[in-house]
Coordinates of C-alpha atoms in Angstrom, one line a residue:
M1 CA 323.4 80.8 161.9
P2 CA 322.2 78.5 159.0
I3 CA 321.1 75.2 160.4
A4 CA 321.4 72.1 158.2
L5 CA 318.6 69.3 158.3
S6 CA 318.4 66.2 157.1
L7 CA 315.4 65.1 156.5
S8 CA 313.6 61.9 154.9
A9 CA 311.0 61.7 152.3
P10 CA 309.7 58.1 151.0
V11 CA 308.8 57.6 147.6
R12 CA 307.9 54.7 146.1
T13 CA 308.3 53.1 142.2
P14 CA 305.0 51.5 141.6
V15 CA 304.9 48.1 139.8
Y16 CA 302.4 47.1 137.5
T17 CA 300.8 45.9 133.9
K18 CA 300.9 48.6 131.8
K19 CA 298.6 48.5 128.7
R20 CA 299.5 48.8 125.0
R21 CA 297.5 50.3 122.1
D22 CA 297.4 47.6 119.3
F23 CA 298.1 49.6 115.9
L24 CA 298.9 46.7 113.8
S25 CA 295.9 44.5 114.1
T26 CA 293.4 45.3 111.4
A27 CA 290.8 43.0 113.1
P28 CA 287.6 44.9 113.9
R29 CA 286.7 46.5 116.9
P30 CA 283.4 48.4 118.4
V31 CA 283.6 52.3 118.0
V32 CA 283.3 53.9 121.5
G33 CA 284.3 57.3 120.3
I34 CA 280.5 58.4 120.0
S35 CA 280.6 62.3 120.4
G36 CA 277.8 65.1 120.4
P37 CA 274.9 62.7 120.4
V38 CA 271.1 64.0 120.1
L39 CA 268.1 62.6 119.8
S40 CA 265.7 63.7 117.2
P41 CA 262.0 65.5 118.0
D42 CA 260.0 62.6 117.5
G43 CA 262.7 60.1 119.5
R44 CA 262.8 57.5 116.8
Q45 CA 266.7 58.5 115.5
V46 CA 269.6 59.5 117.1
A47 CA 272.8 61.5 115.3
F48 CA 276.0 61.9 116.2
R49 CA 279.8 62.0 115.5
A50 CA 282.1 59.3 115.1
L51 CA 285.1 58.1 112.7
N52 CA 285.3 62.0 111.7
D53 CA 281.6 61.6 109.8
I54 CA 278.3 62.4 111.1
W55 CA 276.1 59.8 111.3
L56 CA 272.3 58.8 111.6
M57 CA 270.6 55.9 113.3
D58 CA 266.9 55.1 113.3
I59 CA 266.5 53.1 116.3
G60 CA 266.6 49.6 116.1
Q61 CA 268.3 50.3 112.7
P62 CA 272.4 50.2 111.8
P63 CA 273.2 53.5 111.6
R64 CA 274.7 55.0 108.6
R65 CA 277.1 57.8 107.4
L66 CA 274.5 60.8 106.9
I67 CA 277.7 63.3 106.2
A68 CA 280.5 61.2 104.8
D69 CA 283.8 63.2 103.8
A70 CA 287.6 64.0 104.7
H71 CA 286.5 67.5 106.2
F72 CA 286.3 68.0 110.1
K73 CA 282.5 68.1 111.7
C74 CA 281.2 68.2 114.6
D75 CA 278.1 69.0 116.9
P76 CA 275.0 67.8 115.3
A77 CA 271.4 69.1 116.1
F78 CA 267.7 68.5 115.0
S79 CA 265.9 70.8 113.6
P80 CA 262.5 71.6 116.0
D81 CA 260.4 69.9 112.6
G82 CA 263.2 67.0 112.7
K83 CA 263.7 67.6 109.1
T84 CA 267.2 69.3 109.1
L85 CA 270.3 68.7 110.7
L86 CA 272.4 71.8 111.7
Y87 CA 276.7 70.7 111.9
S88 CA 279.6 72.1 112.1
S89 CA 282.1 71.5 109.3
D90 CA 285.0 73.5 108.0
R91 CA 285.1 72.1 103.9
G92 CA 285.0 75.9 103.7
G93 CA 288.1 76.1 105.1
T94 CA 287.0 77.1 108.7
L95 CA 284.3 75.7 110.8
D96 CA 280.9 77.4 109.8
L97 CA 277.4 76.3 110.2
W98 CA 275.8 74.0 107.6
L99 CA 272.3 72.6 107.2
R100 CA 271.4 69.2 105.9
D101 CA 267.9 68.4 105.0
I102 CA 267.7 64.9 105.3
A103 CA 265.2 64.1 103.3
A104 CA 266.6 65.6 99.7
G105 CA 270.4 64.7 101.1
T106 CA 271.3 68.3 99.8
D107 CA 273.4 70.8 102.6
R108 CA 273.5 74.6 102.7
Q109 CA 276.6 76.6 104.1
L110 CA 274.4 79.0 106.7
T111 CA 277.6 81.1 107.7
N112 CA 280.6 82.4 106.4
L113 CA 282.9 83.5 108.9
K114 CA 286.4 84.2 108.2
D115 CA 287.5 85.7 111.5
M116 CA 286.1 83.2 113.6
A117 CA 284.8 79.4 114.3
A118 CA 281.3 78.5 114.4
V119 CA 280.7 75.6 116.9
W120 CA 278.1 74.4 119.7
G121 CA 275.2 75.3 117.5
N122 CA 271.4 75.0 118.8
W123 CA 268.3 75.9 117.4
S124 CA 265.3 78.0 118.6
P125 CA 262.0 76.6 119.5
D126 CA 260.2 78.0 116.2
G127 CA 263.6 76.8 114.3
T128 CA 264.2 80.1 112.7
R129 CA 267.5 81.1 114.6
I130 CA 270.4 79.0 115.7
A131 CA 272.5 80.2 118.4
F132 CA 276.4 79.0 118.3
L133 CA 280.1 79.8 120.1
N134 CA 282.8 81.1 118.0
Q135 CA 286.7 79.7 119.3
D136 CA 286.7 82.2 121.9
G137 CA 283.6 81.8 123.6
A138 CA 281.4 84.2 122.7
V139 CA 277.8 83.7 122.2
H140 CA 275.9 84.5 118.1
L141 CA 272.8 84.1 117.2
V142 CA 272.4 83.8 113.1
E143 CA 269.3 83.7 111.2
V144 CA 268.2 80.6 109.2
A145 CA 266.3 82.5 106.5
N146 CA 269.4 84.7 105.1
G147 CA 272.4 83.9 107.7
T148 CA 272.5 87.3 109.4
V149 CA 274.9 86.9 112.6
R150 CA 274.7 89.1 115.7
R151 CA 277.0 88.6 119.0
V152 CA 274.5 88.4 121.8
Y153 CA 277.3 87.9 124.8
D154 CA 280.8 88.4 124.9
A155 CA 283.8 86.0 125.1
M156 CA 283.5 83.8 128.0
W157 CA 285.9 80.9 129.3
E158 CA 285.5 77.8 127.8
P159 CA 281.4 77.8 127.9
G160 CA 279.1 74.9 127.0
R161 CA 276.8 74.1 124.4
P162 CA 273.6 77.0 124.5
S163 CA 270.1 75.8 124.9
F164 CA 267.3 77.6 124.2
G165 CA 264.3 78.2 126.3
P166 CA 261.0 77.5 125.5
D167 CA 259.6 80.8 124.6
G168 CA 263.0 81.4 122.2
K169 CA 264.1 84.8 124.2
T170 CA 266.1 83.0 126.6
L171 CA 269.7 80.7 126.5
A172 CA 270.9 78.5 129.1
L173 CA 274.7 77.3 129.2
A174 CA 277.3 76.1 131.3
A175 CA 279.7 79.1 131.8
F176 CA 282.5 79.1 134.6
K177 CA 282.4 82.2 137.5
P178 CA 285.4 82.3 139.4
T179 CA 284.9 82.2 143.4
A180 CA 287.3 85.2 144.2
A181 CA 289.4 87.6 142.8
R182 CA 292.6 86.0 144.3
Y183 CA 293.1 83.7 142.0
R184 CA 291.2 82.1 139.2
E185 CA 289.2 78.7 140.3
G186 CA 285.6 78.4 140.9
H187 CA 282.6 76.4 139.5
S188 CA 280.4 75.8 136.3
E189 CA 276.9 77.2 137.2
I190 CA 274.4 77.6 134.8
L191 CA 274.2 81.0 132.6
T192 CA 270.9 82.4 131.4
I193 CA 271.3 85.1 128.9
D194 CA 267.8 87.4 128.5
L195 CA 268.2 87.9 124.2
A196 CA 266.2 91.0 124.6
T197 CA 268.6 93.0 127.1
G198 CA 271.7 91.0 126.9
R199 CA 271.8 90.5 130.7
G200 CA 273.4 87.6 132.2
T201 CA 272.5 85.5 135.4
Y202 CA 274.5 83.0 137.2
T203 CA 273.0 80.4 139.3
P204 CA 274.9 77.5 140.7
I205 CA 273.3 73.9 140.5
A206 CA 273.6 73.9 144.7
P207 CA 276.1 75.9 146.8
F208 CA 279.4 75.4 146.3
K209 CA 278.7 72.6 143.7
S210 CA 279.6 72.1 139.4
I211 CA 278.0 70.8 136.7
G212 CA 279.7 68.0 135.4
T213 CA 281.7 69.7 132.5
R214 CA 281.2 72.7 130.1
G215 CA 280.6 70.9 127.1
D216 CA 278.0 68.4 126.2
D217 CA 277.0 68.2 129.7
G218 CA 274.2 70.4 130.2
P219 CA 272.3 72.3 130.9
V220 CA 269.4 71.2 127.9
W221 CA 266.4 72.8 128.5
S222 CA 263.2 70.9 128.1
P223 CA 261.1 71.3 124.8
D224 CA 258.1 72.1 127.2
G225 CA 260.3 74.6 128.8
R226 CA 259.9 72.9 132.4
H227 CA 263.2 71.4 133.1
M228 CA 266.6 71.6 132.6
A229 CA 269.1 68.3 132.2
Y230 CA 272.5 68.4 133.5
V231 CA 275.1 66.1 134.8
F232 CA 276.3 66.4 138.5
G233 CA 278.7 64.2 140.2
S234 CA 278.8 62.3 137.0
T235 CA 275.3 60.9 136.9
L236 CA 271.7 62.7 135.5
W237 CA 270.0 65.3 137.4
L238 CA 266.5 67.6 136.6
Q239 CA 266.0 70.8 137.7
P240 CA 262.6 71.9 137.2
V241 CA 262.8 75.9 135.8
A242 CA 260.6 78.9 135.4
A243 CA 260.4 80.6 131.8
D244 CA 263.2 82.6 132.6
G245 CA 265.5 79.0 133.7
S246 CA 265.1 80.7 137.4
F247 CA 264.5 77.8 139.4
A248 CA 260.9 76.2 140.5
G249 CA 261.7 73.4 142.9
P250 CA 264.7 70.6 144.2
A251 CA 266.9 69.0 141.5
R252 CA 266.0 65.1 141.0
Q253 CA 268.5 62.6 140.3
I254 CA 267.4 60.4 137.5
T255 CA 270.3 57.9 136.7
R256 CA 273.2 56.4 139.3
E257 CA 275.5 55.1 136.0
T258 CA 278.4 57.3 134.5
T259 CA 276.3 59.4 132.6
D260 CA 277.3 62.2 129.9
A261 CA 275.7 64.2 126.8
P262 CA 271.7 64.4 128.1
T263 CA 269.6 65.4 125.2
W264 CA 265.6 65.6 125.0
S265 CA 263.2 63.9 123.0
G266 CA 260.5 66.3 121.6
D267 CA 257.5 65.3 123.6
S268 CA 259.6 65.9 126.7
Q269 CA 259.4 62.4 127.9
T270 CA 262.4 60.8 127.6
L271 CA 266.4 61.4 127.7
L272 CA 269.3 60.2 125.5
Y273 CA 272.4 60.1 127.3
L274 CA 276.1 58.3 126.7
C275 CA 277.1 55.6 129.5
N276 CA 280.6 54.2 129.2
G277 CA 280.8 54.4 125.4
K278 CA 277.0 53.2 125.0
L279 CA 274.0 54.9 123.8
R280 CA 271.5 55.1 126.5
T281 CA 267.7 56.0 127.2
V282 CA 265.8 56.9 130.4
A283 CA 262.2 58.4 131.2
A284 CA 262.2 62.0 132.3
R285 CA 260.2 60.5 135.4
G286 CA 263.3 58.0 136.2
G287 CA 262.9 54.0 135.7
A288 CA 265.4 51.4 134.4
P289 CA 267.8 53.1 131.4
R290 CA 267.3 51.3 128.4
T291 CA 270.7 50.4 125.9
I292 CA 269.8 51.7 122.4
P293 CA 272.2 49.3 120.0
C294 CA 274.6 51.3 118.1
A295 CA 276.8 48.9 116.1
I296 CA 279.5 50.4 114.2
N297 CA 283.1 49.0 113.9
W298 CA 286.4 50.6 112.9
A299 CA 290.1 48.5 112.0
N300 CA 293.7 50.2 112.1
K301 CA 294.1 51.4 109.0
L302 CA 297.8 49.8 107.7
P303 CA 299.9 51.1 104.7
A304 CA 299.6 48.6 102.0
G305 CA 303.3 47.6 100.0
R306 CA 306.7 48.4 101.1
T307 CA 308.3 52.2 101.2
I308 CA 312.1 52.9 101.2
V309 CA 313.1 56.4 102.5
S310 CA 316.3 57.3 101.5
A311 CA 318.0 59.6 103.6
G312 CA 321.1 61.6 103.5
R313 CA 321.7 61.4 107.3
L314 CA 319.8 59.7 110.1
W315 CA 319.4 60.3 113.5
D316 CA 317.8 57.5 115.4
G317 CA 318.2 58.9 118.8
D318 CA 320.5 56.1 120.1
R319 CA 323.6 57.7 119.0
P320 CA 324.7 61.5 119.4
G321 CA 325.6 61.7 115.8
Y322 CA 324.4 61.2 112.2
A323 CA 324.4 57.9 109.8
A324 CA 324.8 58.9 106.7
D325 CA 323.4 57.5 103.3
R326 CA 320.8 55.1 104.6
D327 CA 317.8 53.5 103.8
I328 CA 314.7 53.2 105.9
V329 CA 312.2 49.9 104.8
I330 CA 308.9 50.2 105.9
E331 CA 306.0 47.9 105.7
G332 CA 302.4 47.3 107.1
G333 CA 303.2 50.5 109.3
T334 CA 306.2 49.3 110.8
I335 CA 309.9 50.4 110.3
R336 CA 311.3 46.6 109.0
A337 CA 315.1 47.8 108.4
V338 CA 318.0 50.4 109.0
V339 CA 320.5 49.7 105.7
A340 CA 323.2 51.3 104.4
R341 CA 322.0 52.7 100.7
G342 CA 320.9 50.9 97.9
A343 CA 321.3 47.4 100.6
A344 CA 317.7 46.9 100.4
G345 CA 318.5 44.7 97.4
A346 CA 316.8 44.5 94.1
S347 CA 313.7 42.8 95.5
D348 CA 312.5 46.3 96.4
A349 CA 312.3 47.6 93.1
N350 CA 308.8 47.8 93.1
A351 CA 308.6 49.5 96.2
T352 CA 307.4 53.5 96.9
R353 CA 310.8 55.5 97.2
V354 CA 310.8 58.4 98.8
D355 CA 313.9 61.0 98.5
A356 CA 315.1 62.8 101.4
S357 CA 319.1 62.2 100.4
R358 CA 319.4 65.9 101.0
L359 CA 317.5 65.7 104.3
V360 CA 318.0 64.6 107.9
V361 CA 315.5 62.2 109.1
M362 CA 314.9 61.3 112.5
P363 CA 312.0 58.9 114.0
G364 CA 309.8 61.8 114.6
L365 CA 308.7 64.4 117.6
I366 CA 306.5 63.5 120.2
D367 CA 304.1 66.5 121.6
M368 CA 304.4 64.9 125.4
H369 CA 301.9 67.8 126.6
T370 CA 298.6 68.8 124.4
H371 CA 295.1 69.5 124.6
R372 CA 293.6 69.3 121.3
Q373 CA 290.4 69.3 121.9
M374 CA 291.0 72.7 123.9
A375 CA 291.1 75.9 121.6
G376 CA 292.1 73.1 119.0
Y377 CA 288.2 72.6 118.3
G378 CA 287.9 75.6 116.8
Y379 CA 290.8 74.5 114.4
G380 CA 288.9 71.7 112.5
D381 CA 291.1 69.8 110.3
R382 CA 294.1 72.0 110.7
M383 CA 295.3 70.9 114.0
G384 CA 296.5 67.1 113.0
R385 CA 298.0 68.9 109.8
I386 CA 299.8 71.6 111.5
W387 CA 301.6 68.8 113.9
L388 CA 302.4 66.3 110.7
A389 CA 303.5 69.7 109.1
M390 CA 306.2 70.2 112.0
G391 CA 307.2 66.8 112.1
I392 CA 305.2 65.8 115.1
T393 CA 303.9 62.1 114.7
A394 CA 302.8 61.7 118.1
T395 CA 301.1 63.7 120.6
R396 CA 299.8 63.1 124.2
S397 CA 296.8 65.1 126.3
P398 CA 296.5 65.3 129.8
G399 CA 293.3 66.1 129.5
C400 CA 290.5 66.2 126.9
P401 CA 286.6 65.9 126.6
A402 CA 286.5 62.4 127.1
Y403 CA 284.2 61.2 123.7
Q404 CA 286.2 63.8 121.6
M405 CA 289.6 62.4 122.5
V406 CA 288.1 58.7 122.2
E407 CA 286.4 59.7 118.4
D408 CA 289.4 61.7 117.5
R409 CA 292.0 58.2 118.1
E410 CA 289.7 56.2 116.5
A411 CA 289.2 58.3 113.4
I412 CA 293.1 59.1 113.5
D413 CA 293.6 55.4 113.8
S414 CA 291.0 54.2 111.0
G415 CA 292.6 56.7 108.5
A416 CA 289.5 58.8 108.2
R417 CA 291.4 61.9 110.0
I418 CA 294.9 63.0 109.3
A419 CA 296.6 63.5 112.2
P420 CA 299.5 62.4 114.6
R421 CA 298.8 59.1 116.5
H422 CA 297.4 60.1 119.9
Y423 CA 298.0 59.0 123.1
A424 CA 295.4 60.8 126.1
T425 CA 292.9 60.9 128.4
G426 CA 289.7 62.0 129.3
E427 CA 288.4 64.9 131.8
A428 CA 291.3 65.7 134.5
I429 CA 289.6 64.2 137.9
D430 CA 290.1 67.1 140.3
G431 CA 288.5 68.6 143.4
S432 CA 285.7 70.7 144.7
R433 CA 287.0 74.1 142.3
I434 CA 287.8 73.7 138.6
Y435 CA 288.6 76.0 136.0
Y436 CA 288.6 74.4 132.6
N437 CA 285.8 72.9 131.0
F438 CA 287.6 69.2 130.6
M439 CA 288.2 69.2 134.6
R440 CA 285.5 66.6 135.9
P441 CA 285.4 67.8 139.8
V442 CA 284.8 64.7 141.9
T443 CA 282.9 65.1 145.2
E444 CA 279.9 63.3 145.7
P445 CA 280.5 59.7 147.3
G446 CA 280.7 57.0 144.7
Q447 CA 281.8 59.3 142.0
M448 CA 285.1 58.2 141.7
A449 CA 284.2 54.5 140.8
L450 CA 282.1 55.8 138.2
E451 CA 284.5 58.2 136.8
M452 CA 287.3 55.0 136.9
A453 CA 284.4 53.0 135.1
R454 CA 284.4 55.2 131.6
A455 CA 288.4 55.3 132.3
D456 CA 288.2 51.9 132.0
A457 CA 285.2 51.3 129.3
L458 CA 286.8 54.1 127.3
S459 CA 289.8 52.6 127.4
Y460 CA 292.0 56.0 128.3
D461 CA 295.8 56.1 127.3
M462 CA 296.7 57.5 131.2
I463 CA 294.9 59.2 134.0
K464 CA 295.4 63.0 134.9
T465 CA 294.6 64.4 138.2
Y466 CA 294.6 68.2 138.7
V467 CA 295.1 70.5 141.2
R468 CA 292.4 70.3 144.2
L469 CA 292.1 66.6 144.7
P470 CA 292.5 65.6 148.0
H471 CA 295.9 63.9 148.9
A472 CA 293.6 60.7 150.0
D473 CA 291.9 60.8 146.9
Q474 CA 294.6 60.7 144.7
A475 CA 296.1 57.9 146.3
K476 CA 293.1 56.0 145.5
V477 CA 293.0 56.9 141.8
T478 CA 296.6 55.9 141.2
A479 CA 296.0 52.5 142.6
E480 CA 293.3 52.1 140.6
A481 CA 295.0 53.4 137.6
H482 CA 297.7 51.2 137.8
R483 CA 295.4 47.9 138.4
L484 CA 293.8 49.3 135.4
G485 CA 297.2 49.6 133.6
M486 CA 297.5 53.4 133.1
H487 CA 299.8 55.3 134.3
V488 CA 299.5 58.6 136.3
S489 CA 300.2 62.1 136.0
S490 CA 299.4 64.9 138.6
H491 CA 300.3 68.8 139.2
Y492 CA 302.0 67.3 142.6
H493 CA 305.5 65.8 143.0
Y494 CA 304.4 65.3 147.0
P495 CA 303.1 63.5 148.5
A496 CA 302.1 61.9 144.9
L497 CA 305.6 60.5 145.0
H498 CA 304.8 58.4 148.1
S499 CA 301.2 57.7 146.4
G500 CA 303.2 55.8 143.6
V501 CA 302.3 58.8 141.0
D502 CA 304.3 58.0 137.2
C503 CA 304.9 61.4 136.4
M504 CA 304.3 65.1 136.8
E505 CA 303.2 68.0 134.3
H506 CA 305.4 71.3 134.0
L507 CA 308.0 71.9 135.9
G508 CA 306.3 74.3 137.9
A509 CA 302.5 74.9 137.8
T510 CA 299.2 75.7 139.3
S511 CA 298.6 73.8 142.7
R512 CA 296.7 74.2 145.7
Y513 CA 298.6 72.1 148.2
G514 CA 302.0 73.6 148.1
Y515 CA 303.8 71.2 146.1
S516 CA 304.1 72.0 142.7
R517 CA 307.0 73.8 142.2
T518 CA 309.9 71.8 141.2
V519 CA 312.3 74.9 139.7
T520 CA 312.9 78.5 140.8
A521 CA 311.5 81.4 139.2
L522 CA 314.7 81.8 137.2
G523 CA 314.2 78.3 136.3
A524 CA 317.0 76.1 138.6
G525 CA 316.3 73.0 139.6
Y526 CA 315.9 72.3 143.3
G527 CA 318.6 69.5 144.6
D528 CA 316.0 67.6 146.8
V529 CA 313.6 67.9 144.3
N530 CA 315.5 66.4 141.6
G531 CA 316.6 63.8 144.3
L532 CA 312.7 62.6 145.0
F533 CA 312.2 62.2 140.9
A534 CA 315.4 60.3 140.4
A535 CA 314.3 57.9 143.7
A536 CA 311.1 57.3 142.6
K537 CA 312.2 56.7 138.7
A538 CA 309.3 59.5 138.1
A539 CA 309.1 61.6 135.0
R540 CA 308.5 65.4 134.3
T541 CA 307.1 67.3 131.6
P542 CA 308.7 70.5 130.7
T543 CA 306.5 72.8 129.2
L544 CA 308.3 76.0 127.9
F545 CA 305.5 78.4 129.2
G546 CA 307.9 81.9 128.4
A547 CA 309.0 80.6 125.3
S548 CA 307.2 82.5 123.1
V549 CA 309.9 85.5 124.2
L550 CA 312.3 83.9 121.6
L551 CA 310.0 85.1 118.9
G552 CA 311.5 88.5 119.6
E553 CA 314.5 87.4 118.4
D554 CA 313.9 85.0 115.4
D555 CA 310.1 85.2 114.0
G556 CA 310.9 82.1 111.9
L557 CA 307.9 80.2 113.1
V558 CA 305.7 83.1 111.9
T559 CA 307.0 83.5 108.7
D560 CA 307.2 79.7 108.2
P561 CA 304.7 78.8 105.1
R562 CA 303.4 75.8 106.8
I563 CA 302.0 77.9 109.6
A564 CA 300.9 81.1 107.2
T565 CA 299.2 78.5 105.5
L566 CA 297.3 75.9 108.3
F567 CA 297.0 78.3 111.4
P568 CA 293.1 79.9 111.0
A569 CA 293.5 83.2 110.7
W570 CA 292.3 84.5 114.4
E571 CA 295.3 82.5 115.2
Y572 CA 297.8 83.4 113.0
A573 CA 296.9 87.2 113.9
K574 CA 297.3 86.4 117.6
L575 CA 301.0 84.8 116.7
K576 CA 301.8 87.9 115.0
A577 CA 300.7 90.3 117.5
R578 CA 302.6 88.3 120.1
A579 CA 305.9 88.2 118.1
K580 CA 305.5 91.9 117.6
A581 CA 305.2 92.4 121.8
M582 CA 308.3 89.9 122.0
R583 CA 310.4 92.2 119.4
E584 CA 309.4 95.5 121.2
G585 CA 311.1 93.9 124.2
G586 CA 310.2 95.6 127.3
P587 CA 310.2 95.2 131.4
G588 CA 311.4 91.7 132.0
A589 CA 312.1 90.1 128.7
A590 CA 315.9 89.7 129.6
A591 CA 314.5 87.6 132.8
R592 CA 311.9 85.5 130.8
R593 CA 314.7 84.7 128.2
A594 CA 317.1 83.5 130.9
G595 CA 314.9 81.4 133.1
T596 CA 313.2 79.8 129.8
Q597 CA 316.7 79.0 128.8
R598 CA 317.2 77.5 132.5
R599 CA 314.0 75.7 132.2
A600 CA 315.0 74.2 128.6
D601 CA 318.5 72.8 130.3
Q602 CA 316.1 71.4 133.5
G603 CA 317.7 73.6 135.6
D604 CA 321.3 74.3 136.8
D605 CA 322.2 70.8 137.8
G606 CA 319.1 69.4 135.2
G607 CA 321.7 68.4 132.0
G608 CA 322.9 65.8 134.6
L609 CA 319.8 64.9 136.2
A610 CA 317.8 64.8 132.9
R611 CA 320.3 62.0 131.7
H612 CA 320.0 60.2 134.7
L613 CA 316.3 60.4 134.7
R614 CA 316.3 59.1 130.7
H615 CA 318.1 56.0 131.7
R616 CA 316.9 55.3 134.8
C617 CA 313.2 56.0 133.8
A618 CA 313.5 54.0 130.4
D619 CA 311.9 50.7 131.7
R620 CA 309.4 52.5 133.4
F621 CA 307.3 53.8 130.4
R622 CA 308.6 50.8 127.7
R623 CA 308.2 47.6 129.0
D624 CA 305.1 46.1 130.3
Q625 CA 306.6 44.8 133.2
P626 CA 309.8 46.4 134.9
A627 CA 311.4 44.7 137.6
P628 CA 310.3 44.8 141.3
Q629 CA 312.0 48.0 142.7
P630 CA 311.6 48.4 146.7
A631 CA 310.2 52.2 148.4
R632 CA 313.2 54.6 148.3
H633 CA 313.8 57.2 150.5
A634 CA 315.6 60.4 149.5
A635 CA 317.6 62.7 151.7
V636 CA 316.3 65.9 151.8
R637 CA 318.3 68.5 153.2
R638 CA 317.1 72.2 153.7
L639 CA 318.6 75.1 155.4
R640 CA 316.4 76.9 157.7
P641 CA 317.6 80.5 159.1

């Protein structure tokens, strides 16, 4: 006979002053989005990406734009002689490798790969070859003399930038290795690839430990071949190695401050890295780091003059129906008024007018869960334009490579890149095992303070915690993030809601502690879980993973000219293949569709819950200082056989 149990689960609605982004001030502010910095072989120059351009700086002098155009560009790398700068650019349509003769100021397109992107390039020691990755994580080599490309290692899950050994016979890069076959998580290890045989060898930096992130955080082979530099525990370490990349002694810690993106001087005596938005150098033997001044400013770009959009119908989100024949008056990046057609007056005779009299106008769509520096890194400039073309005017990312994210925000806000306004965090804070390249394993004493220092210095919009972070650390992160004015999102609803976490990503996704699923496998909402979120005034971000089943019923997305034009060829081919598979149906198709419908409706009783949460959460996310709320206890009822 079933037994009814009444349990009490305490939740907390936090009270803190929330930070706000200033999109209207045109006052100059310093650039902190310095992405992918590299030190020249002679140690006298630094190249990096910022504000959608590649910059070159003679140390001690102001930086200057080396490659300045409207196209997306990334991943600079000096040739061994320092005369040529390698970079990726989509000025040819998709991301390819280009070479800039620094003295002459001329460019040469090295690759022309219509079926894949070319990113994360790096030179061989003799300057004759370049290793790079495609969008699927496969390693390729290209001959600098003639552009001949060959694949040397098959696709991997989000590997890091390759680095040549001293003899040019071996590559090293950060690669993911699952811990067990039971589930996907594991560690980021050093993968060495023998270019003669194609054989790969994985080596952990320490038992059960990971390199910081798989991206700019190493391993980076020293030019003399004696060491690899990498980030571990958010600080810089040097690992002695043999010519084949095998470890030749214990690793040595070089810095004790937040460290990212290490790179070597040509004599292997100095390392350049990023520390909380500043360029720093340190001797390979250790010692006190020093800051390399890099004074670049940027400012918000606001549209000039007045624009009037004449809407046939307007939906503003504040009422269920439409308002007909409205003029929307926009000035200085702000909607100043919404008035009846023609009521703006004759004083607006010189305004720019947009005729939307046969259209429905709405404030814009917000994509609440993106990782635009993930697969989108291979899209180049296309990514932002796709969102805008589909009516999405703001995006939120709960996980990004930190410096790429900040560079993206600054480029967008300054008008240097066309894309929706972007709200985001850096690398999600996780525990000992990770999966994505933008998860930051936080396992070492004092490391959490370094991570939060980076978040503060780079002005994250939020903090994301992932699936293996211990609950005690979750509480500490939440308290510190709220002190800094940032909201916190997680993959758990409990005990995170007891710690004051603001929201949860997905209605049910990966979880290691058992507190992730908020809906059944068929998409129905659990009443007790709904009660916890309602009591805490916490939000959830639905992500309809199964929504592609709808492509079997309507292929309008596939045939939409915006998608057909803006998607890279390889991504468009995947979309068409997915639509074909959905049209052909197969076992479970009906159940997937039903589950997607339920998730869209927020579960069996989710419609009411969604309305309830919209009203109760309004103050929490829109006001700087919500009214104080006491801790609540949600009644939880379960039946146990």
